[in-house]
C-alpha positions as CSV (number, residue, x, y, z in Angstrom):
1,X,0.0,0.0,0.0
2,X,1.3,3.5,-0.6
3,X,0.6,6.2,2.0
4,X,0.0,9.8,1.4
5,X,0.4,12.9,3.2
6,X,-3.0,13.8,4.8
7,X,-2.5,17.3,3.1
8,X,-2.6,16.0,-0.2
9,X,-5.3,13.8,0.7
10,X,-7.2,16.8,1.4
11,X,-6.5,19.2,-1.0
12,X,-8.4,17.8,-4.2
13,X,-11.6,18.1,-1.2
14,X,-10.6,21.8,-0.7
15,X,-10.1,23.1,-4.4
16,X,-13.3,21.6,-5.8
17,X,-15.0,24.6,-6.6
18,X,-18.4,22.0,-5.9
19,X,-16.8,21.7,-2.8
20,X,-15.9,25.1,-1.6
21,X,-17.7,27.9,-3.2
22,X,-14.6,30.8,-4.2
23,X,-16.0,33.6,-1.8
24,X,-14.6,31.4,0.9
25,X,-11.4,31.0,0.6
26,X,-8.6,30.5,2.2
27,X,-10.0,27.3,3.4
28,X,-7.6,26.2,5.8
29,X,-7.0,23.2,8.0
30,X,-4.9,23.6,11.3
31,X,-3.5,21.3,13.5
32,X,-4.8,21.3,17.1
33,X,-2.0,23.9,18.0
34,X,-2.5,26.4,15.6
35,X,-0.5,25.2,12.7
36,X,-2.1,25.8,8.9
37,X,-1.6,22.3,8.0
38,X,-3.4,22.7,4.8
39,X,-4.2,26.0,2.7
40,X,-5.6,26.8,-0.1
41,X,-6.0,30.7,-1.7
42,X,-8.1,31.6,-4.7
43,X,-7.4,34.5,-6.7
44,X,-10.9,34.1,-8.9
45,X,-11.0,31.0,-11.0
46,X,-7.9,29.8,-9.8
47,X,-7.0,27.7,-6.6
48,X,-3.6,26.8,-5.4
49,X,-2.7,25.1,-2.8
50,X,-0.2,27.1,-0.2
51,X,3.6,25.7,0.0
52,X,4.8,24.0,3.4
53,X,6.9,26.7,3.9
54,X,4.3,29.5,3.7
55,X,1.9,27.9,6.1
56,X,1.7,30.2,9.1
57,X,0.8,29.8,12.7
58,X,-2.6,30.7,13.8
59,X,-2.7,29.5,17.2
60,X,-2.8,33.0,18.8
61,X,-6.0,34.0,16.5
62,X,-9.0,34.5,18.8
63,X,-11.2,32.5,16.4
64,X,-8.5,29.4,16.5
65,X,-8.8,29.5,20.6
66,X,-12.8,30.0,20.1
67,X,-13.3,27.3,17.6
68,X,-10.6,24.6,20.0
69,X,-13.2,25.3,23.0
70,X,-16.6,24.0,21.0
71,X,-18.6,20.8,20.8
72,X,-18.4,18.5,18.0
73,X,-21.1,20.4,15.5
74,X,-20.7,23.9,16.9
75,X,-19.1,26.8,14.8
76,X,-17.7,29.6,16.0
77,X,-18.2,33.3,13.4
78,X,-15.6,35.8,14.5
79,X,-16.2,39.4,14.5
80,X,-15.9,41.5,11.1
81,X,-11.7,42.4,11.9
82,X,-9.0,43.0,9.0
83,X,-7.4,40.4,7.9
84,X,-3.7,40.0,8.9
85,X,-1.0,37.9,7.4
86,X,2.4,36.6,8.6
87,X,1.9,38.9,11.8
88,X,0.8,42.2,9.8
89,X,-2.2,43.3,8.8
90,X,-2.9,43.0,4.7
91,X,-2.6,46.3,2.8
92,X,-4.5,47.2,0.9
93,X,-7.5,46.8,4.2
94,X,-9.0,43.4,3.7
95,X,-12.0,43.1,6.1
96,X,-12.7,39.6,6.5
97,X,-14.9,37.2,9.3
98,X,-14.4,33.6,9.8
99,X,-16.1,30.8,10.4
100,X,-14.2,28.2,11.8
101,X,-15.3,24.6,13.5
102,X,-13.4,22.0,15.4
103,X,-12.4,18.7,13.4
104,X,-12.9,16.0,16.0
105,X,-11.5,12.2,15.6
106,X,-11.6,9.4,18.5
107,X,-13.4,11.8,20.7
108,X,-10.5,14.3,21.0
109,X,-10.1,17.8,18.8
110,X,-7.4,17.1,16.3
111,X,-7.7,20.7,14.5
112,X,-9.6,23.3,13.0
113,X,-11.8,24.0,9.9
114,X,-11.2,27.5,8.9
115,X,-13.2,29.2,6.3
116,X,-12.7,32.9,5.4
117,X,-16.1,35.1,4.4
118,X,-15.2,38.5,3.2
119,X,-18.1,41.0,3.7
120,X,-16.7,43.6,1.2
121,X,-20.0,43.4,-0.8
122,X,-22.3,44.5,3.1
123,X,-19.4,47.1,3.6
124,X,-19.8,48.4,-0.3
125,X,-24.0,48.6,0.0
126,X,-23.3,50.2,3.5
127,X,-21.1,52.7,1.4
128,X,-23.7,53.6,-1.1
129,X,-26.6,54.5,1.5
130,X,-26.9,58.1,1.7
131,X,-23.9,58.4,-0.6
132,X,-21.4,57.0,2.0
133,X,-22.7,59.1,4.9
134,X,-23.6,56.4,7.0
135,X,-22.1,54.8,10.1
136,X,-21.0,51.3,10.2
137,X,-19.7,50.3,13.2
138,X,-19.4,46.7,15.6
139,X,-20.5,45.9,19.1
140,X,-17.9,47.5,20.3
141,X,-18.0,50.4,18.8
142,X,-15.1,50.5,16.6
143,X,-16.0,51.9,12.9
144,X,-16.1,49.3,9.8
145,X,-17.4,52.0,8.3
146,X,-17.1,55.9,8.0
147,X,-17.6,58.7,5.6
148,X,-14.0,59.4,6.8
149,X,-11.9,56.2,6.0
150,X,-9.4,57.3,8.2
151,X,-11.3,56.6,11.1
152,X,-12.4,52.8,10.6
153,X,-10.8,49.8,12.2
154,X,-9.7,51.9,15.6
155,X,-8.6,48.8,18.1
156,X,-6.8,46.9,15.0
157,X,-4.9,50.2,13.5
158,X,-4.0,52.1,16.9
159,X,-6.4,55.0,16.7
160,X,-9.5,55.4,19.1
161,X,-11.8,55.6,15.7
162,X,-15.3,54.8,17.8
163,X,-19.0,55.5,17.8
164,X,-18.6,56.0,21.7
165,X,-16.7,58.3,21.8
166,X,-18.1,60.7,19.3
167,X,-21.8,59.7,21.3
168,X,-21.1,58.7,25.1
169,X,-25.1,58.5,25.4
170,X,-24.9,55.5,23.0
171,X,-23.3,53.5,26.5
172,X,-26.2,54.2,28.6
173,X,-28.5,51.3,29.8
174,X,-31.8,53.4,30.5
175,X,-34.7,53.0,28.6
């Protein structure tokens, strides 16, 4: 018999575009400690698999620590956050949520499922409204979208860009 990699094994599974619709990718596969064990990037009709050597480690992403803490059949959806690459965040802004779910064997976690969802086309209607004069901004406040540009993503690009600061009365609990 002739044994295989388990990455190659799953690689014609994660470039089948029956398989995994284009809008979600990456589609990656970790290891239980954070390592991409398998990656694959689409740059429209095309779908590569990512070298060895360019798989990164993920294991201090909050939605990698979220998705190691479910069930078997839960799935965690991270916040709308910019995507960041090798330790630095892409440029040109990439905003970007995840949806990632525990791969379980023999009754123990053995790695992650990672998909990546970009909400560029919410963010672009969002933009049109009122002819970009509209707010956008998460639970916490911080700005996905503003008529100035300059202000979105506070907490990821080390500005205090956020809805409550510009309306403190937005905080209060009463009715």
């Amino acid at each position: 018999s002739t044994t295989y990699p388990f990455s190659l094994l799953l690689f014609p599974l994660f470039s089948s575009p029956s398989a995994s619709p284009l809008s979600l990718l990456p589609l990656r596969f970790l290891r239980a400690a954070g390592l991409e064990w398998v990656r694959v990037n689409s740059d429209g009709p095309t779908v590569e698999a990512v070298p060895q050597d360019q798989l990164q480690n993920k294991a201090d992403r909050l939605y990698v620590q979220e998705a190691l803490r479910l069930k078997p059949g839960e799935c965690y959806v991270s916040p709308i956050d910019l995507n960041v690459e090798f330790d630095r965040i892409q440029v040109p802004y990439e905003p970007v949520m995840r949806v990632a779910t525990p791969v379980w064997f023999n009754n123990e976690v053995r790695g992650v499922l990672v998909l990546n969802e970009s909400p560029a086309g919410l963010l672009d209607r969002v933009h049109r409204v009122r002819d970009g004069k509209l707010l956008f901004a998460n639970g916490e406040g911080a700005y996905m979208h503003h008529p100035d540009a300059a202000r979105c993503w506070g907490p990821q690009l080390g500005h205090d860009g956020n809805v409550f600061k510009g309306w403190p009365w937005l905080l209060s609990t009463s009715d």
